XYZ file of C-alpha atoms in Angstrom:
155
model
C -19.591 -129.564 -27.203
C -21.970 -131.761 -25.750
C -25.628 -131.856 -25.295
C -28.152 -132.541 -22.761
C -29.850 -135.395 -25.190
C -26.765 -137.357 -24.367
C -26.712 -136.358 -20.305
C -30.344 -136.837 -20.025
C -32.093 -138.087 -22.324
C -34.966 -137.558 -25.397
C -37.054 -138.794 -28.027
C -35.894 -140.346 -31.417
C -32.367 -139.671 -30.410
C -30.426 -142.636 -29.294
C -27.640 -142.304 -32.047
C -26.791 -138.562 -31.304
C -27.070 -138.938 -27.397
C -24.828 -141.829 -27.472
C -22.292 -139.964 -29.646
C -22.956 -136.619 -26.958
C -22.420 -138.809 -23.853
C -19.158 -140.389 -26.009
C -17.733 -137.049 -25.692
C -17.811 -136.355 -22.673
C -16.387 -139.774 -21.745
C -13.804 -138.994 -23.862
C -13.007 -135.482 -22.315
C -12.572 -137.001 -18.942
C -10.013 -139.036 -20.007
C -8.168 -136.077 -22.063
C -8.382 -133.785 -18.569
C -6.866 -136.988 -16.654
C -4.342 -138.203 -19.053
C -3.189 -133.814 -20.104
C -3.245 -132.544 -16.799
C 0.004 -133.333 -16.301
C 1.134 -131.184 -19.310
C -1.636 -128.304 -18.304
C -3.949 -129.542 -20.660
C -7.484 -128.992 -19.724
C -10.903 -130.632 -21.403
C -14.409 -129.436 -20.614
C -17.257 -129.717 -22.155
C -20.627 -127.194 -22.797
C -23.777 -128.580 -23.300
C -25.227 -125.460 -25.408
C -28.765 -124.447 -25.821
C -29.583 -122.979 -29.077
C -31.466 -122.222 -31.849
C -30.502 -123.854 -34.782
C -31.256 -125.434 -38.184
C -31.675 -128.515 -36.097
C -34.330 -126.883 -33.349
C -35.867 -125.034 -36.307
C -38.395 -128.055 -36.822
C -40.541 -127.569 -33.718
C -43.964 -127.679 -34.363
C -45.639 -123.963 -34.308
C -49.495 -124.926 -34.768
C -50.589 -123.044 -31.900
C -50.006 -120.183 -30.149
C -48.068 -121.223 -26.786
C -46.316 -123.282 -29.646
C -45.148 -120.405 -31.581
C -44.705 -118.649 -28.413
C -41.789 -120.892 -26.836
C -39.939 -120.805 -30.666
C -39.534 -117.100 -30.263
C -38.448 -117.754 -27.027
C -35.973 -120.037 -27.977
C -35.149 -118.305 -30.627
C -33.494 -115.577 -27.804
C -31.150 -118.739 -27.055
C -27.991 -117.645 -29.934
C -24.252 -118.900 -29.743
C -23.783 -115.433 -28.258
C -24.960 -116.582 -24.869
C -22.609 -119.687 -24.849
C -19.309 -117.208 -26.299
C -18.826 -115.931 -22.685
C -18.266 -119.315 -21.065
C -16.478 -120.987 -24.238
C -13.862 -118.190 -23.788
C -13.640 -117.940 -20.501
C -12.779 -122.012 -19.888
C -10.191 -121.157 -22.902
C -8.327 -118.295 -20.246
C -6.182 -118.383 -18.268
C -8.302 -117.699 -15.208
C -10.004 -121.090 -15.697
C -6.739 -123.113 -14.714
C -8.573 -125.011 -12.227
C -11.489 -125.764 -14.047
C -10.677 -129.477 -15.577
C -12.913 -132.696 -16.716
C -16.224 -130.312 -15.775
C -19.623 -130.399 -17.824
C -21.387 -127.103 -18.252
C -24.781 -126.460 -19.873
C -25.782 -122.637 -21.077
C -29.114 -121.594 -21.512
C -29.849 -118.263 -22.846
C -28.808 -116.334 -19.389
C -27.675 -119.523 -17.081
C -24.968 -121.585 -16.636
C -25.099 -124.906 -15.063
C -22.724 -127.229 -13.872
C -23.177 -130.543 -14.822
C -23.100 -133.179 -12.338
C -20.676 -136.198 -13.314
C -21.602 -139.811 -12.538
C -20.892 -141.327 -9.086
C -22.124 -144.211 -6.975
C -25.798 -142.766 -5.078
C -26.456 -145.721 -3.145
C -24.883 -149.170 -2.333
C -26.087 -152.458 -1.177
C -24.045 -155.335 -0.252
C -24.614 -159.363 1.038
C -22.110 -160.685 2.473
C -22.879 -164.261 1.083
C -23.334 -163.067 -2.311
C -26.229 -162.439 -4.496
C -28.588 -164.645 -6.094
C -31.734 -163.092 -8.662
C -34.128 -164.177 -6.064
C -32.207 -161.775 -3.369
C -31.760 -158.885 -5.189
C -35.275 -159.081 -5.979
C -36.008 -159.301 -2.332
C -33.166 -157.590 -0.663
C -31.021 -155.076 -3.164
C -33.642 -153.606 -5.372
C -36.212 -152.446 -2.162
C -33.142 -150.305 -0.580
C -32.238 -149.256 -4.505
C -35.631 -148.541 -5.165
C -35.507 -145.240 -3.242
C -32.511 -143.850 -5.342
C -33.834 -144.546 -8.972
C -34.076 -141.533 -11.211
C -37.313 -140.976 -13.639
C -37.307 -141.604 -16.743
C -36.801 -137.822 -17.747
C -35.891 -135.870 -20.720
C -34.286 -132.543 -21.043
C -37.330 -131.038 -20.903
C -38.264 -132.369 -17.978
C -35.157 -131.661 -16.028
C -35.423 -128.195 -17.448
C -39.333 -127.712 -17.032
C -38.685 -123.880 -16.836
C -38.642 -120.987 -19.337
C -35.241 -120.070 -19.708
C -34.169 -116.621 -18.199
């Protein structure tokens, strides 16, 4: 298991994300070191409720409102994925992230190149400040959390 505070980010979490995004590091490199005895690694980033969700502020009412919602979210909805990568229908399902969300699964996307600049002569700091970072510019992310990235009630 995994969790979306190590894939994207949040508050007062910088131990426990870098320990998330460890694993799945680390599953990668089971799935490509076992596949050649039919071992597979994935990991699920699970949404829950649990002792450690159970401190969300509920002052208000849209407060207390999105706890009972979350509250919906139970390790029953992640059971059904969990057991299905364990079958033997998942065979070709190897070094992939999923996150579960009360009624959705997501697949995870894993990190690759976006964008590429290159100078034939080299770089210097004064270059890529002129040159690399105005094309790179485009492809930078925000500075999201999971709440960001998942801005929407859960269905």
């Amino acid at each position: 298991m995994t969790s979306t505070s190590g894939l994207i980010g949040n508050f007062g979490q910088a131990n426990y994300s870098a320990a998330k995004l460890g694993i799945t590091a680390l599953s990668k490199s089971i799935a490509l070191d076992m596949a050649k005895l039919n071992v597979r690694s994935n990991c699920i980033a699970p949404f829950a409720w649990s002792r450690m969700t159970s401190s969300i502020p509920t002052t208000t009412e849209a407060e207390l409102a999105r706890v009972e919602r979350l509250k919906q979210m139970t390790p029953a909805k992640i059971a059904p994925l969990a057991v299905y990568l364990l079958s033997d229908e998942a065979k070709e399902v190897n070094a992939r992230i999923f996150a579960v969300r009360n009624n959705e699964i997501f697949l995870i996307s894993q990190p690759r190149p976006v964008r590429s600049v290159h100078r034939g002569e080299g770089w210097t700091p004064k270059t890529v400040a002129e040159h690399a970072m105005p094309v790179l510019k485009a492809s930078l992310i925000p500075l999201d959390r999971s709440g960001d990235v998942f801005s929407w009630d859960p269905v």
